[in-house]
Coordinates of C-alpha atoms in Angstrom, one line a residue:
X116 CA 18.0 30.6 -16.9
X117 CA 16.6 29.6 -13.5
X118 CA 13.5 31.5 -12.6
X119 CA 13.4 32.3 -8.9
X120 CA 10.8 35.0 -8.2
X121 CA 10.7 34.4 -4.5
X122 CA 14.5 34.6 -4.0
X123 CA 15.2 36.4 -0.7
X124 CA 11.9 35.3 0.9
X125 CA 12.1 33.1 4.0
X126 CA 9.5 30.5 4.8
X127 CA 9.2 28.6 8.1
X128 CA 7.4 25.2 7.8
X129 CA 6.1 23.1 10.6
X130 CA 4.8 20.4 8.4
X131 CA 4.0 16.8 8.7
X132 CA 2.9 14.3 6.1
X133 CA 1.9 16.1 2.9
X134 CA -0.2 19.3 2.9
X135 CA 2.2 21.8 4.4
X136 CA 5.4 20.2 3.1
X137 CA 3.9 20.2 -0.4
X138 CA 3.0 23.9 -0.1
X139 CA 6.5 24.9 1.0
X140 CA 8.0 22.6 -1.7
X141 CA 6.3 24.8 -4.3
X142 CA 7.5 28.0 -2.6
X143 CA 11.0 26.5 -2.5
X144 CA 10.8 25.7 -6.3
X145 CA 10.0 29.4 -6.8
X146 CA 13.1 30.4 -5.0
X147 CA 12.1 30.9 -1.3
X148 CA 14.4 29.6 1.4
X149 CA 12.4 27.1 3.4
X150 CA 13.4 26.1 6.9
X151 CA 11.6 22.9 8.0
X152 CA 11.0 22.8 11.8
X153 CA 10.6 19.3 13.2
X154 CA 10.1 17.9 16.7
X155 CA 12.7 15.4 18.1
X156 CA 10.5 12.6 16.7
X157 CA 10.7 14.1 13.2
X158 CA 8.2 14.5 10.5
X159 CA 6.0 11.4 10.4
X160 CA 7.2 10.7 6.8
X161 CA 10.8 10.2 8.0
X162 CA 9.9 6.7 9.3
X163 CA 7.3 5.3 6.8
X164 CA 9.5 3.1 4.7
X165 CA 11.4 0.3 6.6
X166 CA 11.9 2.7 9.5
X167 CA 13.4 5.4 7.2
X168 CA 12.3 8.3 5.0
X169 CA 9.5 7.8 2.4
X170 CA 9.2 9.2 -1.1
X171 CA 7.4 12.2 0.4
X172 CA 10.6 13.4 2.0
X173 CA 12.6 12.9 -1.3
X174 CA 10.0 14.5 -3.5
X175 CA 8.9 17.4 -1.3
X176 CA 11.7 18.2 1.1
X177 CA 14.7 18.4 -1.1
X178 CA 16.3 21.9 -1.3
X179 CA 15.1 22.8 2.2
X180 CA 17.0 23.3 5.5
X181 CA 16.0 21.5 8.7
X182 CA 16.1 22.5 12.3
X183 CA 14.9 20.3 15.2
X184 CA 13.3 22.0 18.1
X185 CA 11.3 20.8 21.1
X186 CA 8.5 23.5 21.2
X187 CA 7.2 22.2 24.5
X188 CA 10.3 23.8 26.1
X189 CA 10.9 27.5 26.8
X190 CA 14.2 27.3 24.9
X191 CA 12.6 25.7 21.8
X192 CA 9.9 28.4 21.8
X193 CA 12.5 31.1 22.1
X194 CA 14.3 29.8 19.0
X195 CA 11.1 29.5 17.1
X196 CA 10.1 33.1 17.9
X197 CA 13.5 34.2 16.5
X198 CA 12.9 32.2 13.3
X199 CA 9.5 33.9 12.9
X200 CA 11.0 37.3 13.4
X201 CA 13.4 36.6 10.5
X202 CA 10.7 35.2 8.1
X203 CA 8.2 36.3 5.6
X204 CA 5.8 33.3 5.9
X205 CA 4.9 30.6 8.4
X206 CA 3.1 27.5 7.1
X207 CA 1.9 24.6 9.3
X208 CA -0.6 21.8 9.3
X209 CA -0.7 21.0 13.0
X210 CA -3.9 20.1 14.7
X211 CA -5.6 23.3 16.2
X212 CA -5.0 22.1 19.8
X213 CA -1.3 21.4 19.0
X214 CA -0.9 24.8 17.4
X215 CA -2.2 26.5 20.5
X216 CA -0.1 24.3 22.9
X217 CA 3.1 24.9 20.9
X218 CA 2.4 28.7 20.5
X219 CA 2.6 28.7 16.7
X220 CA -0.9 30.2 16.0
X221 CA -1.4 33.4 13.9
X222 CA -1.7 35.3 17.2
X223 CA 1.6 33.9 18.5
X224 CA 3.5 34.6 15.3
X225 CA 2.1 38.0 14.6
X226 CA 3.0 39.1 18.2
X227 CA 6.6 38.5 17.1
X228 CA 6.4 39.6 13.5
X229 CA 3.3 41.8 12.7
X230 CA 3.9 41.6 9.0
X231 CA 4.2 37.8 8.7
X232 CA 1.9 35.8 6.4
X233 CA 0.6 33.0 8.5
X234 CA -0.9 29.9 7.0
X235 CA -2.7 27.1 8.8
X236 CA -3.7 24.1 6.7
X237 CA -6.2 22.2 8.8
X238 CA -9.2 19.9 8.6
X239 CA -11.9 22.6 8.6
X240 CA -11.9 26.3 8.6
X241 CA -14.5 28.4 10.6
X242 CA -17.7 26.7 11.6
X243 CA -18.9 24.1 14.1
X244 CA -16.2 21.6 13.1
X245 CA -13.3 24.1 13.1
X246 CA -11.3 22.1 15.7
X247 CA -12.1 18.7 14.3
X248 CA -9.4 16.6 12.8
X249 CA -9.4 15.5 9.2
X250 CA -7.1 13.5 6.9
X251 CA -7.1 13.2 3.1
X252 CA -9.4 10.1 2.9
X253 CA -11.8 11.7 5.4
X254 CA -12.0 14.7 3.1
X255 CA -12.8 12.4 0.2
X256 CA -15.5 10.8 2.2
X257 CA -17.0 14.1 3.4
X258 CA -17.1 15.9 0.1
X259 CA -18.6 13.2 -2.2
X260 CA -15.5 12.1 -4.0
X261 CA -15.3 8.7 -2.3
X262 CA -19.0 7.9 -3.0
X263 CA -18.2 7.8 -6.7
X264 CA -15.0 5.8 -6.3
X265 CA -15.9 2.2 -5.4
X266 CA -14.2 -1.1 -5.7
X267 CA -16.6 -4.1 -5.7
X268 CA -19.3 -1.7 -4.4
X269 CA -17.3 -0.5 -1.4
X270 CA -16.3 3.2 -1.2
X271 CA -12.5 3.5 -1.3
X272 CA -9.9 6.2 -1.0
X273 CA -8.0 7.3 -4.0
X274 CA -4.4 6.3 -4.3
X275 CA -2.7 9.8 -4.3
X276 CA -3.5 12.3 -1.6
X277 CA -5.0 14.8 -3.9
X278 CA -6.9 16.8 -1.2
X279 CA -3.7 17.3 0.8
X280 CA -1.9 18.4 -2.3
X281 CA -4.6 20.7 -3.5
X282 CA -4.9 22.2 -0.1
X283 CA -1.1 22.9 -0.2
X284 CA -1.6 24.4 -3.7
X285 CA -4.4 26.6 -2.5
X286 CA -2.2 27.8 0.4
X287 CA 0.5 28.8 -2.1
X288 CA -2.1 30.8 -4.2
X289 CA -3.2 32.7 -1.1
X290 CA 0.4 33.4 0.0
X291 CA 1.3 34.8 -3.4
X292 CA -1.8 36.9 -3.4
X293 CA -0.9 38.4 0.0
X294 CA 2.7 39.0 -1.2
X295 CA 1.5 40.8 -4.3
X296 CA -0.3 43.4 -2.1
X297 CA 2.2 45.5 -0.2
X298 CA -0.6 46.8 2.0
X299 CA -2.2 43.4 2.7
X300 CA -4.2 43.7 5.9
X301 CA -3.7 41.4 8.9
X302 CA -6.9 39.7 8.0
X303 CA -5.6 38.8 4.5
X304 CA -2.3 37.5 5.9
X305 CA -4.2 35.2 8.4
X306 CA -4.8 32.4 6.0
X307 CA -6.7 29.2 6.9
X308 CA -7.0 26.4 4.3
X309 CA -9.3 23.5 5.2
X310 CA -9.1 20.1 3.6
X311 CA -12.9 20.0 3.8
X312 CA -13.3 23.4 2.1
X313 CA -10.7 22.4 -0.5
X314 CA -12.7 19.2 -1.2
X315 CA -15.9 21.2 -1.6
X316 CA -14.3 23.5 -4.1
X317 CA -12.9 20.6 -6.1
X318 CA -16.4 19.0 -6.1
X319 CA -18.1 22.3 -7.2
X320 CA -18.8 21.1 -10.8
X321 CA -20.3 17.8 -9.6
X322 CA -22.4 19.4 -6.9
X323 CA -23.7 22.1 -9.3
X324 CA -24.3 19.4 -12.0
X325 CA -26.3 17.3 -9.6
X326 CA -28.4 20.2 -8.6
X327 CA -29.0 21.2 -12.2
X328 CA -30.1 17.8 -13.3
X329 CA -32.2 17.3 -10.2
X330 CA -34.1 20.5 -10.8
X331 CA -34.5 19.9 -14.5
X332 CA -35.8 16.4 -14.0
X333 CA -37.7 16.9 -10.8
X334 CA -35.8 14.0 -9.1
X335 CA -32.4 13.3 -7.6
X336 CA -29.9 12.8 -10.5
X337 CA -26.2 12.7 -9.8
X338 CA -23.5 13.6 -12.2
X339 CA -21.7 10.4 -13.2
X340 CA -17.9 10.3 -13.9
X341 CA -17.0 10.6 -17.5
X342 CA -16.5 6.9 -18.2
X343 CA -19.8 6.1 -16.6
X344 CA -21.8 8.7 -18.6
X345 CA -20.0 8.4 -21.9
X346 CA -20.0 4.9 -23.6
X347 CA -16.6 4.4 -25.2
X348 CA -14.9 6.6 -22.7
X349 CA -12.6 4.5 -20.4
X350 CA -10.0 1.8 -20.4
X351 CA -9.9 -1.2 -22.8
X352 CA -7.6 -4.1 -23.1
X353 CA -5.6 -4.7 -26.3
X354 CA -4.7 -8.1 -27.7
X355 CA -1.2 -8.0 -26.2
X356 CA -2.6 -7.3 -22.7
X357 CA -2.0 -3.5 -22.4
X358 CA -4.7 -1.2 -21.1
X359 CA -5.6 1.7 -23.5
X360 CA -7.6 4.7 -22.2
X361 CA -9.9 6.3 -24.8
X362 CA -11.3 9.8 -24.8
X363 CA -14.7 9.6 -26.5
X364 CA -16.7 12.6 -25.4
X365 CA -18.6 13.8 -28.5
X366 CA -20.4 12.4 -31.5
X367 CA -17.4 13.5 -33.7
X368 CA -15.1 11.5 -31.4
X369 CA -17.4 8.5 -31.8
X370 CA -17.3 8.8 -35.6
X371 CA -13.5 9.0 -35.6
X372 CA -13.2 6.0 -33.3
X373 CA -15.4 3.7 -35.3
X374 CA -13.7 4.6 -38.5
X375 CA -10.1 4.4 -37.1
X376 CA -10.8 0.9 -35.5
X377 CA -12.8 -0.3 -38.6
X378 CA -15.8 -1.1 -36.3
X379 CA -19.0 -2.5 -37.9
X380 CA -20.8 0.4 -36.1
X381 CA -19.0 3.0 -38.3
X382 CA -21.7 5.2 -39.8
X383 CA -24.5 3.3 -38.1
X384 CA -27.3 5.9 -37.5
X385 CA -28.6 4.2 -34.3
X386 CA -25.3 5.1 -32.5
X387 CA -24.6 8.5 -34.1
X388 CA -25.9 10.5 -31.2
X389 CA -24.7 10.4 -27.6
X390 CA -28.2 10.0 -26.2
X391 CA -28.7 6.9 -28.3
X392 CA -25.4 5.4 -27.3
X393 CA -26.3 6.0 -23.7
X394 CA -29.5 4.0 -24.2
X395 CA -27.5 1.2 -25.8
X396 CA -24.6 1.5 -23.3
X397 CA -24.0 -2.3 -22.9
X398 CA -24.0 -2.8 -26.7
X399 CA -21.7 0.1 -27.3
X400 CA -19.3 -0.9 -24.6
X401 CA -19.1 -4.4 -25.9
X402 CA -18.4 -3.1 -29.4
X403 CA -15.5 -0.9 -28.3
X404 CA -14.1 -3.7 -26.1
X405 CA -14.2 -6.1 -29.0
X406 CA -12.6 -3.6 -31.5
X407 CA -9.7 -2.8 -29.2
X408 CA -9.1 -6.5 -28.2
X409 CA -8.5 -7.4 -31.8
X410 CA -5.5 -5.0 -32.1
X411 CA -2.1 -4.9 -30.4
X412 CA -1.4 -1.7 -28.5
X413 CA 1.0 -0.5 -31.2
X414 CA -1.6 -1.0 -33.9
X415 CA -4.4 0.7 -31.9
X416 CA -2.1 3.6 -31.0
X417 CA -1.1 4.2 -34.6
X418 CA -4.7 4.3 -35.8
X419 CA -5.9 6.5 -33.0
X420 CA -3.0 9.0 -33.4
X421 CA -3.7 9.2 -37.2
X422 CA -7.4 9.9 -36.4
X423 CA -6.5 12.6 -33.9
X424 CA -8.3 10.9 -31.0
X425 CA -7.2 11.4 -27.4
X426 CA -5.7 8.3 -25.8
X427 CA -2.9 6.9 -23.7
X428 CA -1.7 3.7 -22.2
X429 CA -2.6 3.2 -18.6
X430 CA 1.0 3.4 -17.4
X431 CA 2.3 1.3 -14.6
X432 CA 4.2 3.5 -12.1
X433 CA 7.6 2.0 -12.9
X434 CA 7.4 3.0 -16.6
X435 CA 6.0 6.6 -16.2
X436 CA 9.4 8.3 -16.3
X437 CA 10.6 6.2 -19.3
X438 CA 8.7 7.9 -22.1
X439 CA 10.3 10.7 -24.2
X440 CA 7.9 13.4 -23.0
X441 CA 9.0 12.9 -19.4
X442 CA 12.7 12.8 -20.5
X443 CA 12.6 16.3 -22.0
X444 CA 15.1 18.7 -20.3
X445 CA 13.5 20.6 -17.5
X446 CA 10.9 17.9 -16.6
X447 CA 12.9 16.1 -14.0
X448 CA 15.3 17.2 -11.3
X449 CA 18.2 15.1 -10.1
X450 CA 18.2 14.4 -6.3
X451 CA 20.9 12.4 -4.5
X452 CA 20.1 11.2 -1.0
X453 CA 22.0 8.7 1.1
X454 CA 23.9 7.3 -1.8
X455 CA 20.8 6.8 -3.9
X456 CA 19.8 8.7 -7.0
X457 CA 16.3 10.0 -7.8
X458 CA 14.7 11.7 -10.7
X459 CA 12.0 13.9 -9.2
X460 CA 9.4 15.6 -11.4
X461 CA 9.9 19.4 -11.5
X462 CA 7.2 22.0 -10.5
X463 CA 5.0 22.4 -13.6
X464 CA 5.6 25.5 -15.7
X465 CA 9.2 26.1 -14.7
X466 CA 11.1 27.6 -17.7
X467 CA 14.5 26.3 -18.6
X468 CA 16.4 23.2 -17.5
X469 CA 16.1 21.9 -13.9
X470 CA 19.1 22.4 -11.7
X471 CA 20.3 19.6 -9.4
X472 CA 18.7 19.9 -6.0
X473 CA 20.3 19.8 -2.6
X474 CA 19.3 16.5 -1.0
X475 CA 16.5 16.4 1.6
X476 CA 17.9 17.4 4.9
X477 CA 18.3 14.9 7.7
X478 CA 16.5 15.6 11.0
X479 CA 18.2 18.6 12.6
X480 CA 20.9 18.8 9.9
X481 CA 21.1 22.6 9.9
X482 CA 20.2 23.2 13.6
X483 CA 23.6 24.5 14.7
X484 CA 24.1 26.6 11.6
X485 CA 20.7 28.2 12.0
X486 CA 21.2 28.9 15.7
X487 CA 24.4 30.8 14.8
X488 CA 22.6 32.6 12.1
X489 CA 19.9 33.7 14.6
X490 CA 22.5 35.2 16.8
X491 CA 23.1 32.5 19.5
X492 CA 26.7 32.3 20.7
X493 CA 28.5 29.0 20.6
X494 CA 28.0 28.6 24.3
X495 CA 24.3 29.4 24.1
X496 CA 23.8 27.0 21.3
X497 CA 25.6 24.3 23.1
X498 CA 23.4 24.9 26.2
X499 CA 20.2 24.7 24.1
X500 CA 21.4 21.4 22.5
X501 CA 22.3 20.0 25.9
X502 CA 18.9 20.9 27.4
X503 CA 17.0 19.2 24.6
X504 CA 15.4 22.5 23.4
X505 CA 17.2 22.0 20.1
X506 CA 18.7 18.9 18.5
X507 CA 21.3 18.5 15.8
X508 CA 21.7 15.6 13.3
X509 CA 22.7 12.3 14.8
X510 CA 24.3 9.8 12.4
X511 CA 22.1 6.8 11.8
X512 CA 18.8 8.6 12.6
X513 CA 15.9 7.0 10.7
X514 CA 18.1 4.5 8.9
X515 CA 16.3 2.1 6.5
X516 CA 16.1 -1.4 7.8
X517 CA 18.4 -3.7 5.8
X518 CA 16.7 -5.9 3.2
X519 CA 17.1 -9.5 4.2
X520 CA 17.7 -12.2 1.6
X521 CA 14.7 -14.5 1.8
X522 CA 16.4 -17.3 -0.2

């Protein structure tokens, strides 16, 4: 049975890149009808891979409808106001100055629909930097995450855009909370989610831990990541060249590890306690590296599983969806797009088998149908399209560049 608790709800998205499209993707998975509003130039992610749509469009814009409007025109603004009047939620991640220029702020939308839930995902919420711009890696830099992620000593951004995606998730939580309250005030329905504030909340444990240690010790002491503070916790190379990630947090874990891998350190009292292993970090790390390097991945996996120790291969991206756990019904959703087939991971916690999704919409694919739905006559719609206030789908828009044979 398909679970669609937001069936009948209508969400307007003015999203670009990841944060807002990710939020509306989750709402869509929960049954809401999402209408993606894009400018004539399209969402930035429509042209990131060889001039065509990226994986972001495939993963987070399937099952949506798309309308293309020029919100710098009076006609485009009029259409947008009609969309807002018909909706339950508006979500966007435009720059504050762009939101004001295009008349999509909370004030603008609530003037049309006083009961709307309005969400602005932005760089910063209230404060001296409220109008400043921020991207995912800037959020990592500003909230301490990047300082602990270094390659050859240089702070580097993470691979995935976690701050964008967490900000989108926080937006969904706030939207659902507002929807749960039939008497939600206007203040509650004016939702602002900052990438900066999201990053602060995500770093709360590390920030509190740093303060705790500093006060206890009387000097600055930062919380290290797990694999830096726990010897034996991290990735190690097997004899057949596969990386194995080990979870060794406690003294009990250490005892199980040394026994399972038949290490000479098994039962050694000088390594029994974490505080002693930390003091002998280099020795302990070398011992674990040596033990793992003597085994094939299959041999090490069998021993660790029998011992009940947490572990996993460090999976290359191209193999992630091959394992049986990922292949279980309900974990992946089939998405067909431009003659290509994709298996897209389903929203976590969805009960039952995933249903095939409608493909990601092309730019302006549903413009004409939505204009009719909003009450525009055929002649009025034609005039809006001719004026450039609205735009329909044009065959060949954002086509991927052909791959040339280099031989």
